[in-house]
JSON list of C-alpha atoms in Angstrom, two decimals:
[
{"chain": "D", "resi": 1046, "resn": "UNK", "atom": "CA", "xyz": [111.06, 46.60, 77.06]},
{"chain": "D", "resi": 1047, "resn": "UNK", "atom": "CA", "xyz": [114.06, 49.21, 77.01]},
{"chain": "D", "resi": 1048, "resn": "UNK", "atom": "CA", "xyz": [112.06, 51.11, 74.23]},
{"chain": "D", "resi": 1049, "resn": "UNK", "atom": "CA", "xyz": [108.80, 51.10, 76.16]},
{"chain": "D", "resi": 1050, "resn": "UNK", "atom": "CA", "xyz": [110.68, 52.39, 79.35]},
{"chain": "D", "resi": 1051, "resn": "UNK", "atom": "CA", "xyz": [112.46, 55.22, 77.44]},
{"chain": "D", "resi": 1052, "resn": "UNK", "atom": "CA", "xyz": [109.10, 56.33, 76.04]},
{"chain": "D", "resi": 1053, "resn": "UNK", "atom": "CA", "xyz": [107.46, 56.05, 79.39]},
{"chain": "D", "resi": 1054, "resn": "UNK", "atom": "CA", "xyz": [110.11, 57.73, 81.54]},
{"chain": "D", "resi": 1055, "resn": "UNK", "atom": "CA", "xyz": [109.97, 61.18, 79.76]},
{"chain": "D", "resi": 1056, "resn": "UNK", "atom": "CA", "xyz": [106.07, 61.19, 80.28]},
{"chain": "D", "resi": 1057, "resn": "UNK", "atom": "CA", "xyz": [106.64, 60.30, 83.91]},
{"chain": "D", "resi": 1058, "resn": "UNK", "atom": "CA", "xyz": [108.96, 63.20, 84.37]},
{"chain": "D", "resi": 1059, "resn": "UNK", "atom": "CA", "xyz": [106.58, 65.59, 82.75]},
{"chain": "D", "resi": 1060, "resn": "UNK", "atom": "CA", "xyz": [103.94, 64.64, 84.96]},
{"chain": "D", "resi": 1061, "resn": "UNK", "atom": "CA", "xyz": [106.04, 64.86, 88.05]},
{"chain": "D", "resi": 1062, "resn": "UNK", "atom": "CA", "xyz": [107.14, 68.44, 86.66]},
{"chain": "D", "resi": 1063, "resn": "UNK", "atom": "CA", "xyz": [103.34, 69.24, 86.43]},
{"chain": "D", "resi": 1064, "resn": "UNK", "atom": "CA", "xyz": [102.51, 68.33, 89.88]},
{"chain": "D", "resi": 1065, "resn": "UNK", "atom": "CA", "xyz": [105.46, 70.11, 91.28]},
{"chain": "D", "resi": 1066, "resn": "UNK", "atom": "CA", "xyz": [104.44, 73.35, 89.43]},
{"chain": "D", "resi": 1067, "resn": "UNK", "atom": "CA", "xyz": [100.97, 72.88, 90.63]},
{"chain": "D", "resi": 1068, "resn": "UNK", "atom": "CA", "xyz": [102.14, 72.55, 94.29]},
{"chain": "D", "resi": 1069, "resn": "UNK", "atom": "CA", "xyz": [104.21, 75.65, 93.96]},
{"chain": "D", "resi": 1070, "resn": "UNK", "atom": "CA", "xyz": [101.14, 77.40, 92.71]},
{"chain": "D", "resi": 1071, "resn": "UNK", "atom": "CA", "xyz": [98.94, 76.25, 95.53]},
{"chain": "D", "resi": 1072, "resn": "UNK", "atom": "CA", "xyz": [101.57, 76.94, 98.31]},
{"chain": "D", "resi": 1073, "resn": "UNK", "atom": "CA", "xyz": [101.80, 80.71, 96.71]},
{"chain": "D", "resi": 1074, "resn": "UNK", "atom": "CA", "xyz": [98.21, 81.25, 97.03]},
{"chain": "D", "resi": 1075, "resn": "UNK", "atom": "CA", "xyz": [97.98, 79.82, 100.67]},
{"chain": "D", "resi": 1076, "resn": "UNK", "atom": "CA", "xyz": [100.92, 81.82, 101.62]},
{"chain": "D", "resi": 1077, "resn": "UNK", "atom": "CA", "xyz": [99.29, 85.04, 100.15]},
{"chain": "D", "resi": 1078, "resn": "UNK", "atom": "CA", "xyz": [95.75, 84.14, 101.58]},
{"chain": "D", "resi": 1079, "resn": "UNK", "atom": "CA", "xyz": [97.10, 83.54, 104.97]},
{"chain": "D", "resi": 1080, "resn": "UNK", "atom": "CA", "xyz": [99.30, 86.48, 105.16]},
{"chain": "D", "resi": 1081, "resn": "UNK", "atom": "CA", "xyz": [97.00, 89.11, 103.60]},
{"chain": "D", "resi": 1082, "resn": "UNK", "atom": "CA", "xyz": [93.96, 87.92, 105.56]},
{"chain": "D", "resi": 1083, "resn": "UNK", "atom": "CA", "xyz": [95.69, 87.72, 108.73]},
{"chain": "D", "resi": 1084, "resn": "UNK", "atom": "CA", "xyz": [97.18, 91.27, 108.36]},
{"chain": "D", "resi": 1085, "resn": "UNK", "atom": "CA", "xyz": [94.01, 92.87, 107.06]},
{"chain": "D", "resi": 1086, "resn": "UNK", "atom": "CA", "xyz": [90.98, 91.06, 108.66]},
{"chain": "D", "resi": 1087, "resn": "UNK", "atom": "CA", "xyz": [92.47, 89.59, 111.78]},
{"chain": "D", "resi": 1088, "resn": "UNK", "atom": "CA", "xyz": [94.97, 92.05, 113.47]},
{"chain": "D", "resi": 1089, "resn": "UNK", "atom": "CA", "xyz": [94.27, 94.94, 111.34]},
{"chain": "D", "resi": 1090, "resn": "UNK", "atom": "CA", "xyz": [98.19, 95.65, 110.27]},
{"chain": "D", "resi": 1091, "resn": "UNK", "atom": "CA", "xyz": [97.81, 98.16, 107.24]},
{"chain": "D", "resi": 1092, "resn": "UNK", "atom": "CA", "xyz": [97.84, 101.61, 108.07]},
{"chain": "D", "resi": 1093, "resn": "UNK", "atom": "CA", "xyz": [99.80, 101.03, 111.24]},
{"chain": "D", "resi": 1094, "resn": "UNK", "atom": "CA", "xyz": [102.11, 103.81, 110.65]},
{"chain": "D", "resi": 1095, "resn": "UNK", "atom": "CA", "xyz": [99.40, 106.39, 111.00]},
{"chain": "D", "resi": 1096, "resn": "UNK", "atom": "CA", "xyz": [98.73, 105.73, 114.48]},
{"chain": "D", "resi": 1097, "resn": "UNK", "atom": "CA", "xyz": [100.52, 107.00, 117.68]},
{"chain": "D", "resi": 1098, "resn": "UNK", "atom": "CA", "xyz": [103.82, 105.88, 118.51]},
{"chain": "D", "resi": 1099, "resn": "UNK", "atom": "CA", "xyz": [102.73, 104.07, 121.83]},
{"chain": "D", "resi": 1100, "resn": "UNK", "atom": "CA", "xyz": [99.75, 102.44, 119.73]},
{"chain": "D", "resi": 1101, "resn": "UNK", "atom": "CA", "xyz": [102.34, 101.12, 117.27]},
{"chain": "D", "resi": 1102, "resn": "UNK", "atom": "CA", "xyz": [104.70, 99.72, 120.00]},
{"chain": "D", "resi": 1103, "resn": "UNK", "atom": "CA", "xyz": [101.63, 98.27, 121.98]},
{"chain": "D", "resi": 1104, "resn": "UNK", "atom": "CA", "xyz": [100.33, 96.73, 118.61]},
{"chain": "D", "resi": 1105, "resn": "UNK", "atom": "CA", "xyz": [103.75, 95.12, 117.80]},
{"chain": "D", "resi": 1106, "resn": "UNK", "atom": "CA", "xyz": [104.15, 93.77, 121.18]},
{"chain": "D", "resi": 1107, "resn": "UNK", "atom": "CA", "xyz": [100.65, 92.35, 121.63]},
{"chain": "D", "resi": 1108, "resn": "UNK", "atom": "CA", "xyz": [100.62, 90.91, 117.86]},
{"chain": "D", "resi": 1109, "resn": "UNK", "atom": "CA", "xyz": [104.34, 89.97, 117.54]},
{"chain": "D", "resi": 1110, "resn": "UNK", "atom": "CA", "xyz": [104.13, 86.15, 116.95]},
{"chain": "D", "resi": 1111, "resn": "UNK", "atom": "CA", "xyz": [101.18, 86.16, 114.39]},
{"chain": "D", "resi": 1112, "resn": "UNK", "atom": "CA", "xyz": [102.48, 89.41, 112.83]},
{"chain": "D", "resi": 1113, "resn": "UNK", "atom": "CA", "xyz": [105.73, 87.55, 112.32]},
{"chain": "D", "resi": 1114, "resn": "UNK", "atom": "CA", "xyz": [104.10, 84.70, 110.71]},
{"chain": "D", "resi": 1115, "resn": "UNK", "atom": "CA", "xyz": [101.81, 86.83, 108.50]},
{"chain": "D", "resi": 1116, "resn": "UNK", "atom": "CA", "xyz": [104.71, 88.94, 107.36]},
{"chain": "D", "resi": 1117, "resn": "UNK", "atom": "CA", "xyz": [107.06, 86.25, 106.48]},
{"chain": "D", "resi": 1118, "resn": "UNK", "atom": "CA", "xyz": [104.07, 84.31, 104.68]},
{"chain": "D", "resi": 1119, "resn": "UNK", "atom": "CA", "xyz": [103.04, 87.51, 102.67]},
{"chain": "D", "resi": 1120, "resn": "UNK", "atom": "CA", "xyz": [106.67, 88.23, 101.82]},
{"chain": "D", "resi": 1121, "resn": "UNK", "atom": "CA", "xyz": [107.39, 84.67, 100.50]},
{"chain": "D", "resi": 1122, "resn": "UNK", "atom": "CA", "xyz": [103.96, 84.55, 98.67]},
{"chain": "D", "resi": 1123, "resn": "UNK", "atom": "CA", "xyz": [104.68, 87.83, 96.88]},
{"chain": "D", "resi": 1124, "resn": "UNK", "atom": "CA", "xyz": [108.31, 86.50, 95.87]},
{"chain": "D", "resi": 1125, "resn": "UNK", "atom": "CA", "xyz": [106.67, 83.06, 94.57]},
{"chain": "D", "resi": 1126, "resn": "UNK", "atom": "CA", "xyz": [103.90, 84.75, 92.71]},
{"chain": "D", "resi": 1127, "resn": "UNK", "atom": "CA", "xyz": [106.43, 86.18, 90.35]},
{"chain": "D", "resi": 1128, "resn": "UNK", "atom": "CA", "xyz": [107.74, 82.84, 89.10]},
{"chain": "D", "resi": 1129, "resn": "UNK", "atom": "CA", "xyz": [104.24, 81.63, 88.97]},
{"chain": "D", "resi": 1130, "resn": "UNK", "atom": "CA", "xyz": [103.12, 84.50, 86.82]},
{"chain": "D", "resi": 1131, "resn": "UNK", "atom": "CA", "xyz": [106.31, 84.12, 84.62]},
{"chain": "D", "resi": 1132, "resn": "UNK", "atom": "CA", "xyz": [105.14, 80.66, 84.00]},
{"chain": "D", "resi": 1133, "resn": "UNK", "atom": "CA", "xyz": [101.89, 81.92, 82.78]},
{"chain": "D", "resi": 1134, "resn": "UNK", "atom": "CA", "xyz": [103.66, 84.46, 80.50]},
{"chain": "D", "resi": 1135, "resn": "UNK", "atom": "CA", "xyz": [105.85, 81.72, 78.96]},
{"chain": "D", "resi": 1136, "resn": "UNK", "atom": "CA", "xyz": [102.74, 79.58, 78.34]},
{"chain": "D", "resi": 1137, "resn": "UNK", "atom": "CA", "xyz": [100.88, 82.32, 76.42]},
{"chain": "D", "resi": 1138, "resn": "UNK", "atom": "CA", "xyz": [104.11, 83.41, 74.74]},
{"chain": "D", "resi": 1139, "resn": "UNK", "atom": "CA", "xyz": [104.49, 79.68, 73.69]},
{"chain": "D", "resi": 1140, "resn": "UNK", "atom": "CA", "xyz": [100.91, 79.59, 72.31]},
{"chain": "D", "resi": 1141, "resn": "UNK", "atom": "CA", "xyz": [101.09, 82.93, 70.20]},
{"chain": "D", "resi": 1142, "resn": "UNK", "atom": "CA", "xyz": [104.98, 83.29, 69.32]},
{"chain": "D", "resi": 1143, "resn": "UNK", "atom": "CA", "xyz": [104.28, 86.10, 67.05]},
{"chain": "D", "resi": 1144, "resn": "UNK", "atom": "CA", "xyz": [103.21, 88.42, 69.79]},
{"chain": "D", "resi": 1145, "resn": "UNK", "atom": "CA", "xyz": [105.81, 90.85, 70.94]},
{"chain": "D", "resi": 1146, "resn": "UNK", "atom": "CA", "xyz": [104.28, 91.27, 74.60]},
{"chain": "D", "resi": 1147, "resn": "UNK", "atom": "CA", "xyz": [106.03, 88.29, 76.27]},
{"chain": "D", "resi": 1148, "resn": "UNK", "atom": "CA", "xyz": [109.29, 90.05, 76.78]},
{"chain": "D", "resi": 1149, "resn": "UNK", "atom": "CA", "xyz": [107.61, 93.04, 78.12]},
{"chain": "D", "resi": 1150, "resn": "UNK", "atom": "CA", "xyz": [105.41, 90.96, 80.51]},
{"chain": "D", "resi": 1151, "resn": "UNK", "atom": "CA", "xyz": [108.63, 89.22, 81.71]},
{"chain": "D", "resi": 1152, "resn": "UNK", "atom": "CA", "xyz": [110.47, 92.45, 82.09]},
{"chain": "D", "resi": 1153, "resn": "UNK", "atom": "CA", "xyz": [107.53, 93.73, 84.35]},
{"chain": "D", "resi": 1154, "resn": "UNK", "atom": "CA", "xyz": [107.63, 90.66, 86.57]},
{"chain": "D", "resi": 1155, "resn": "UNK", "atom": "CA", "xyz": [111.51, 90.84, 87.16]},
{"chain": "D", "resi": 1156, "resn": "UNK", "atom": "CA", "xyz": [111.49, 94.55, 87.90]},
{"chain": "D", "resi": 1157, "resn": "UNK", "atom": "CA", "xyz": [108.92, 94.03, 90.44]},
{"chain": "D", "resi": 1158, "resn": "UNK", "atom": "CA", "xyz": [110.58, 91.24, 91.95]},
{"chain": "D", "resi": 1159, "resn": "UNK", "atom": "CA", "xyz": [113.36, 93.31, 93.22]},
{"chain": "D", "resi": 1160, "resn": "UNK", "atom": "CA", "xyz": [111.12, 95.55, 94.88]},
{"chain": "D", "resi": 1161, "resn": "UNK", "atom": "CA", "xyz": [108.46, 93.65, 96.37]},
{"chain": "D", "resi": 1162, "resn": "UNK", "atom": "CA", "xyz": [110.14, 92.19, 99.42]},
{"chain": "D", "resi": 1163, "resn": "UNK", "atom": "CA", "xyz": [111.50, 95.28, 100.87]},
{"chain": "D", "resi": 1164, "resn": "UNK", "atom": "CA", "xyz": [108.46, 96.72, 102.79]},
{"chain": "D", "resi": 1165, "resn": "UNK", "atom": "CA", "xyz": [107.80, 93.29, 104.38]},
{"chain": "D", "resi": 1166, "resn": "UNK", "atom": "CA", "xyz": [111.50, 92.65, 105.18]},
{"chain": "D", "resi": 1167, "resn": "UNK", "atom": "CA", "xyz": [111.70, 96.05, 106.85]},
{"chain": "D", "resi": 1168, "resn": "UNK", "atom": "CA", "xyz": [108.87, 95.09, 109.21]},
{"chain": "D", "resi": 1169, "resn": "UNK", "atom": "CA", "xyz": [110.09, 91.91, 110.02]},
{"chain": "D", "resi": 1170, "resn": "UNK", "atom": "CA", "xyz": [113.58, 93.29, 110.75]},
{"chain": "D", "resi": 1171, "resn": "UNK", "atom": "CA", "xyz": [112.33, 96.34, 112.63]},
{"chain": "D", "resi": 1172, "resn": "UNK", "atom": "CA", "xyz": [109.77, 94.25, 114.70]},
{"chain": "D", "resi": 1173, "resn": "UNK", "atom": "CA", "xyz": [112.10, 93.39, 117.89]},
{"chain": "D", "resi": 1174, "resn": "UNK", "atom": "CA", "xyz": [113.47, 97.00, 117.88]},
{"chain": "D", "resi": 1175, "resn": "UNK", "atom": "CA", "xyz": [109.85, 98.47, 118.14]},
{"chain": "D", "resi": 1176, "resn": "UNK", "atom": "CA", "xyz": [108.91, 95.94, 120.73]},
{"chain": "D", "resi": 1177, "resn": "UNK", "atom": "CA", "xyz": [111.93, 97.03, 122.65]},
{"chain": "D", "resi": 1178, "resn": "UNK", "atom": "CA", "xyz": [110.83, 100.52, 122.84]},
{"chain": "D", "resi": 1179, "resn": "UNK", "atom": "CA", "xyz": [107.98, 99.47, 125.11]},
{"chain": "D", "resi": 1180, "resn": "UNK", "atom": "CA", "xyz": [110.45, 98.32, 127.64]},
{"chain": "D", "resi": 1181, "resn": "UNK", "atom": "CA", "xyz": [110.26, 100.51, 131.09]},
{"chain": "D", "resi": 1182, "resn": "UNK", "atom": "CA", "xyz": [112.64, 103.34, 131.31]},
{"chain": "D", "resi": 1183, "resn": "UNK", "atom": "CA", "xyz": [112.99, 103.84, 127.23]},
{"chain": "D", "resi": 1184, "resn": "UNK", "atom": "CA", "xyz": [114.08, 107.51, 126.63]},
{"chain": "D", "resi": 1185, "resn": "UNK", "atom": "CA", "xyz": [111.05, 109.35, 125.14]},
{"chain": "D", "resi": 1186, "resn": "UNK", "atom": "CA", "xyz": [113.40, 111.29, 122.88]},
{"chain": "D", "resi": 1187, "resn": "UNK", "atom": "CA", "xyz": [114.59, 107.86, 121.41]},
{"chain": "D", "resi": 1188, "resn": "UNK", "atom": "CA", "xyz": [111.30, 106.60, 120.97]},
{"chain": "D", "resi": 1189, "resn": "UNK", "atom": "CA", "xyz": [110.13, 109.97, 119.16]},
{"chain": "D", "resi": 1190, "resn": "UNK", "atom": "CA", "xyz": [113.29, 109.78, 117.01]},
{"chain": "D", "resi": 1191, "resn": "UNK", "atom": "CA", "xyz": [112.99, 106.16, 116.07]},
{"chain": "D", "resi": 1192, "resn": "UNK", "atom": "CA", "xyz": [109.19, 106.36, 115.47]},
{"chain": "D", "resi": 1193, "resn": "UNK", "atom": "CA", "xyz": [109.68, 109.45, 113.14]},
{"chain": "D", "resi": 1194, "resn": "UNK", "atom": "CA", "xyz": [112.32, 107.33, 111.05]},
{"chain": "D", "resi": 1195, "resn": "UNK", "atom": "CA", "xyz": [110.05, 104.43, 111.16]},
{"chain": "D", "resi": 1196, "resn": "UNK", "atom": "CA", "xyz": [107.17, 106.19, 109.38]},
{"chain": "D", "resi": 1197, "resn": "UNK", "atom": "CA", "xyz": [109.37, 107.77, 106.88]},
{"chain": "D", "resi": 1198, "resn": "UNK", "atom": "CA", "xyz": [110.75, 104.51, 105.87]},
{"chain": "D", "resi": 1199, "resn": "UNK", "atom": "CA", "xyz": [107.29, 102.81, 105.99]},
{"chain": "D", "resi": 1200, "resn": "UNK", "atom": "CA", "xyz": [105.88, 105.58, 103.56]},
{"chain": "D", "resi": 1201, "resn": "UNK", "atom": "CA", "xyz": [108.68, 105.24, 100.99]},
{"chain": "D", "resi": 1202, "resn": "UNK", "atom": "CA", "xyz": [108.74, 101.56, 100.84]},
{"chain": "D", "resi": 1203, "resn": "UNK", "atom": "CA", "xyz": [105.02, 101.17, 100.99]},
{"chain": "D", "resi": 1204, "resn": "UNK", "atom": "CA", "xyz": [105.08, 103.49, 97.94]},
{"chain": "D", "resi": 1205, "resn": "UNK", "atom": "CA", "xyz": [107.83, 101.44, 96.18]},
{"chain": "D", "resi": 1206, "resn": "UNK", "atom": "CA", "xyz": [106.65, 98.18, 96.95]},
{"chain": "D", "resi": 1207, "resn": "UNK", "atom": "CA", "xyz": [102.94, 98.39, 96.85]},
{"chain": "D", "resi": 1208, "resn": "UNK", "atom": "CA", "xyz": [101.95, 101.36, 94.63]},
{"chain": "D", "resi": 1209, "resn": "UNK", "atom": "CA", "xyz": [104.93, 100.77, 92.12]},
{"chain": "D", "resi": 1210, "resn": "UNK", "atom": "CA", "xyz": [105.80, 97.08, 92.04]},
{"chain": "D", "resi": 1211, "resn": "UNK", "atom": "CA", "xyz": [102.57, 95.34, 92.81]},
{"chain": "D", "resi": 1212, "resn": "UNK", "atom": "CA", "xyz": [99.69, 98.08, 91.63]},
{"chain": "D", "resi": 1213, "resn": "UNK", "atom": "CA", "xyz": [101.61, 99.62, 88.51]},
{"chain": "D", "resi": 1214, "resn": "UNK", "atom": "CA", "xyz": [104.10, 97.02, 87.30]},
{"chain": "D", "resi": 1215, "resn": "UNK", "atom": "CA", "xyz": [101.68, 94.01, 88.28]},
{"chain": "D", "resi": 1216, "resn": "UNK", "atom": "CA", "xyz": [98.61, 95.80, 87.02]},
{"chain": "D", "resi": 1217, "resn": "UNK", "atom": "CA", "xyz": [100.20, 96.43, 83.62]},
{"chain": "D", "resi": 1218, "resn": "UNK", "atom": "CA", "xyz": [101.09, 92.68, 83.64]},
{"chain": "D", "resi": 1219, "resn": "UNK", "atom": "CA", "xyz": [97.44, 91.65, 84.24]},
{"chain": "D", "resi": 1220, "resn": "UNK", "atom": "CA", "xyz": [96.46, 94.03, 81.46]},
{"chain": "D", "resi": 1221, "resn": "UNK", "atom": "CA", "xyz": [98.71, 92.67, 78.99]},
{"chain": "D", "resi": 1222, "resn": "UNK", "atom": "CA", "xyz": [98.14, 88.90, 79.86]},
{"chain": "D", "resi": 1223, "resn": "UNK", "atom": "CA", "xyz": [94.53, 89.56, 79.56]},
{"chain": "D", "resi": 1224, "resn": "UNK", "atom": "CA", "xyz": [94.94, 90.88, 76.23]},
{"chain": "D", "resi": 1225, "resn": "UNK", "atom": "CA", "xyz": [96.67, 87.78, 75.16]},
{"chain": "D", "resi": 1226, "resn": "UNK", "atom": "CA", "xyz": [93.72, 85.79, 76.53]},
{"chain": "D", "resi": 1227, "resn": "UNK", "atom": "CA", "xyz": [91.25, 87.81, 74.64]},
{"chain": "D", "resi": 1228, "resn": "UNK", "atom": "CA", "xyz": [93.24, 87.43, 71.48]},
{"chain": "D", "resi": 1229, "resn": "UNK", "atom": "CA", "xyz": [93.16, 83.48, 72.08]},
{"chain": "D", "resi": 1230, "resn": "UNK", "atom": "CA", "xyz": [89.41, 83.71, 72.25]},
{"chain": "D", "resi": 1231, "resn": "UNK", "atom": "CA", "xyz": [87.08, 80.77, 73.05]},
{"chain": "D", "resi": 1232, "resn": "UNK", "atom": "CA", "xyz": [86.79, 79.61, 76.59]},
{"chain": "D", "resi": 1233, "resn": "UNK", "atom": "CA", "xyz": [89.48, 82.18, 77.53]},
{"chain": "D", "resi": 1234, "resn": "UNK", "atom": "CA", "xyz": [87.31, 85.40, 76.57]},
{"chain": "D", "resi": 1235, "resn": "UNK", "atom": "CA", "xyz": [85.63, 85.62, 80.17]},
{"chain": "D", "resi": 1236, "resn": "UNK", "atom": "CA", "xyz": [88.92, 84.93, 81.93]},
{"chain": "D", "resi": 1237, "resn": "UNK", "atom": "CA", "xyz": [90.68, 87.47, 79.71]},
{"chain": "D", "resi": 1238, "resn": "UNK", "atom": "CA", "xyz": [88.03, 89.93, 80.63]},
{"chain": "D", "resi": 1239, "resn": "UNK", "atom": "CA", "xyz": [88.58, 89.21, 84.26]},
{"chain": "D", "resi": 1240, "resn": "UNK", "atom": "CA", "xyz": [92.16, 89.24, 84.14]},
{"chain": "D", "resi": 1241, "resn": "UNK", "atom": "CA", "xyz": [92.06, 92.92, 82.52]},
{"chain": "D", "resi": 1242, "resn": "UNK", "atom": "CA", "xyz": [89.49, 93.94, 85.01]},
{"chain": "D", "resi": 1243, "resn": "UNK", "atom": "CA", "xyz": [91.96, 92.94, 87.80]},
{"chain": "D", "resi": 1244, "resn": "UNK", "atom": "CA", "xyz": [94.95, 94.77, 86.22]},
{"chain": "D", "resi": 1245, "resn": "UNK", "atom": "CA", "xyz": [92.64, 97.83, 86.11]},
{"chain": "D", "resi": 1246, "resn": "UNK", "atom": "CA", "xyz": [91.79, 97.68, 89.78]},
{"chain": "D", "resi": 1247, "resn": "UNK", "atom": "CA", "xyz": [95.64, 97.41, 90.44]},
{"chain": "D", "resi": 1248, "resn": "UNK", "atom": "CA", "xyz": [96.28, 100.39, 88.54]},
{"chain": "D", "resi": 1249, "resn": "UNK", "atom": "CA", "xyz": [93.58, 102.51, 90.15]},
{"chain": "D", "resi": 1250, "resn": "UNK", "atom": "CA", "xyz": [94.82, 101.28, 93.51]},
{"chain": "D", "resi": 1251, "resn": "UNK", "atom": "CA", "xyz": [98.01, 103.40, 92.49]},
{"chain": "D", "resi": 1252, "resn": "UNK", "atom": "CA", "xyz": [96.18, 106.63, 92.15]},
{"chain": "D", "resi": 1253, "resn": "UNK", "atom": "CA", "xyz": [97.75, 108.01, 95.23]},
{"chain": "D", "resi": 1254, "resn": "UNK", "atom": "CA", "xyz": [101.09, 108.41, 93.28]},
{"chain": "D", "resi": 1255, "resn": "UNK", "atom": "CA", "xyz": [99.34, 110.89, 91.44]},
{"chain": "D", "resi": 1256, "resn": "UNK", "atom": "CA", "xyz": [97.70, 112.73, 94.23]},
{"chain": "D", "resi": 1257, "resn": "UNK", "atom": "CA", "xyz": [94.38, 111.12, 93.37]},
{"chain": "D", "resi": 1258, "resn": "UNK", "atom": "CA", "xyz": [91.82, 109.80, 95.71]},
{"chain": "D", "resi": 1259, "resn": "UNK", "atom": "CA", "xyz": [88.44, 108.04, 95.35]},
{"chain": "D", "resi": 1260, "resn": "UNK", "atom": "CA", "xyz": [87.26, 109.23, 98.90]},
{"chain": "D", "resi": 1261, "resn": "UNK", "atom": "CA", "xyz": [86.53, 106.70, 101.70]},
{"chain": "D", "resi": 1262, "resn": "UNK", "atom": "CA", "xyz": [84.33, 104.40, 99.45]},
{"chain": "D", "resi": 1263, "resn": "UNK", "atom": "CA", "xyz": [87.61, 104.01, 97.07]},
{"chain": "D", "resi": 1264, "resn": "UNK", "atom": "CA", "xyz": [89.29, 102.02, 99.87]},
{"chain": "D", "resi": 1265, "resn": "UNK", "atom": "CA", "xyz": [87.38, 99.04, 98.45]},
{"chain": "D", "resi": 1266, "resn": "UNK", "atom": "CA", "xyz": [89.36, 99.16, 95.11]},
{"chain": "D", "resi": 1267, "resn": "UNK", "atom": "CA", "xyz": [92.70, 97.73, 96.47]},
{"chain": "D", "resi": 1268, "resn": "UNK", "atom": "CA", "xyz": [91.00, 95.57, 98.59]},
{"chain": "D", "resi": 1269, "resn": "UNK", "atom": "CA", "xyz": [89.30, 93.99, 95.62]},
{"chain": "D", "resi": 1270, "resn": "UNK", "atom": "CA", "xyz": [92.47, 93.93, 93.85]},
{"chain": "D", "resi": 1271, "resn": "UNK", "atom": "CA", "xyz": [94.62, 92.13, 96.65]},
{"chain": "D", "resi": 1272, "resn": "UNK", "atom": "CA", "xyz": [91.99, 89.51, 97.09]},
{"chain": "D", "resi": 1273, "resn": "UNK", "atom": "CA", "xyz": [91.21, 88.85, 93.51]},
{"chain": "D", "resi": 1274, "resn": "UNK", "atom": "CA", "xyz": [94.89, 88.46, 92.67]},
{"chain": "D", "resi": 1275, "resn": "UNK", "atom": "CA", "xyz": [95.72, 85.48, 94.72]},
{"chain": "D", "resi": 1276, "resn": "UNK", "atom": "CA", "xyz": [92.54, 83.87, 93.57]},
{"chain": "D", "resi": 1277, "resn": "UNK", "atom": "CA", "xyz": [93.64, 84.59, 90.01]},
{"chain": "D", "resi": 1278, "resn": "UNK", "atom": "CA", "xyz": [97.05, 82.99, 90.45]},
{"chain": "D", "resi": 1279, "resn": "UNK", "atom": "CA", "xyz": [95.45, 79.82, 92.19]},
{"chain": "D", "resi": 1280, "resn": "UNK", "atom": "CA", "xyz": [93.20, 79.23, 89.20]},
{"chain": "D", "resi": 1281, "resn": "UNK", "atom": "CA", "xyz": [94.86, 80.31, 85.85]},
{"chain": "D", "resi": 1282, "resn": "UNK", "atom": "CA", "xyz": [98.32, 79.40, 87.45]},
{"chain": "D", "resi": 1283, "resn": "UNK", "atom": "CA", "xyz": [96.83, 76.02, 88.38]},
{"chain": "D", "resi": 1284, "resn": "UNK", "atom": "CA", "xyz": [95.55, 75.40, 84.97]},
{"chain": "D", "resi": 1285, "resn": "UNK", "atom": "CA", "xyz": [98.61, 76.60, 83.07]},
{"chain": "D", "resi": 1286, "resn": "UNK", "atom": "CA", "xyz": [100.65, 74.17, 85.69]},
{"chain": "D", "resi": 1287, "resn": "UNK", "atom": "CA", "xyz": [98.96, 71.10, 84.47]},
{"chain": "D", "resi": 1288, "resn": "UNK", "atom": "CA", "xyz": [98.69, 71.89, 80.87]},
{"chain": "D", "resi": 1289, "resn": "UNK", "atom": "CA", "xyz": [102.32, 73.08, 80.37]},
{"chain": "D", "resi": 1290, "resn": "UNK", "atom": "CA", "xyz": [105.01, 70.65, 79.18]}
]
């Protein structure tokens, strides 16, 4: 009896660990999907710093409750996505121990994790101050100074967190993990191809860093990348979570 129980308990623990990993993957996807969809399609948050000061203040005051939830969801989703992607890296590292790309992929992820939360956290922290600027009697000079600083901070943090952390480091990670999938062959060929395509789209989305522009139609590139990334995390991360021991 004790021998059978000893054998059964580790398997039970492994099963619970698998479902816990899967739950983390699903929560990550839901947070990213809700946060990014709400910010882009529902309230039109992205590009807010390019509007007039009064429009920005009015936008924050009108959308404050849902904006706060969406920003926090996206912030947490981006943070959780890194451990999920690290789990995928470890899975392929174990499957092909001779590869030298595992440590590089993990390095890309942990380097990006230090940068990803900054932009989202800044907007959450500054939200009450921006809303307060709309109060009657606020000095116009104070509004002008604050909004100038806000636009500068938004531009800097957007470059660091989106262009560098997500598009460059994240895009490079997708290309490397896609390469490992292609090396594995079989059923992973199609998935590996899609993964490398997502990585290429992320890297193309960072073209502004080099002063490049794809015109008005090029705006669809970062949209496709930001939509396909969370779905990739759901399906590939979920599959790895259930298969990993």
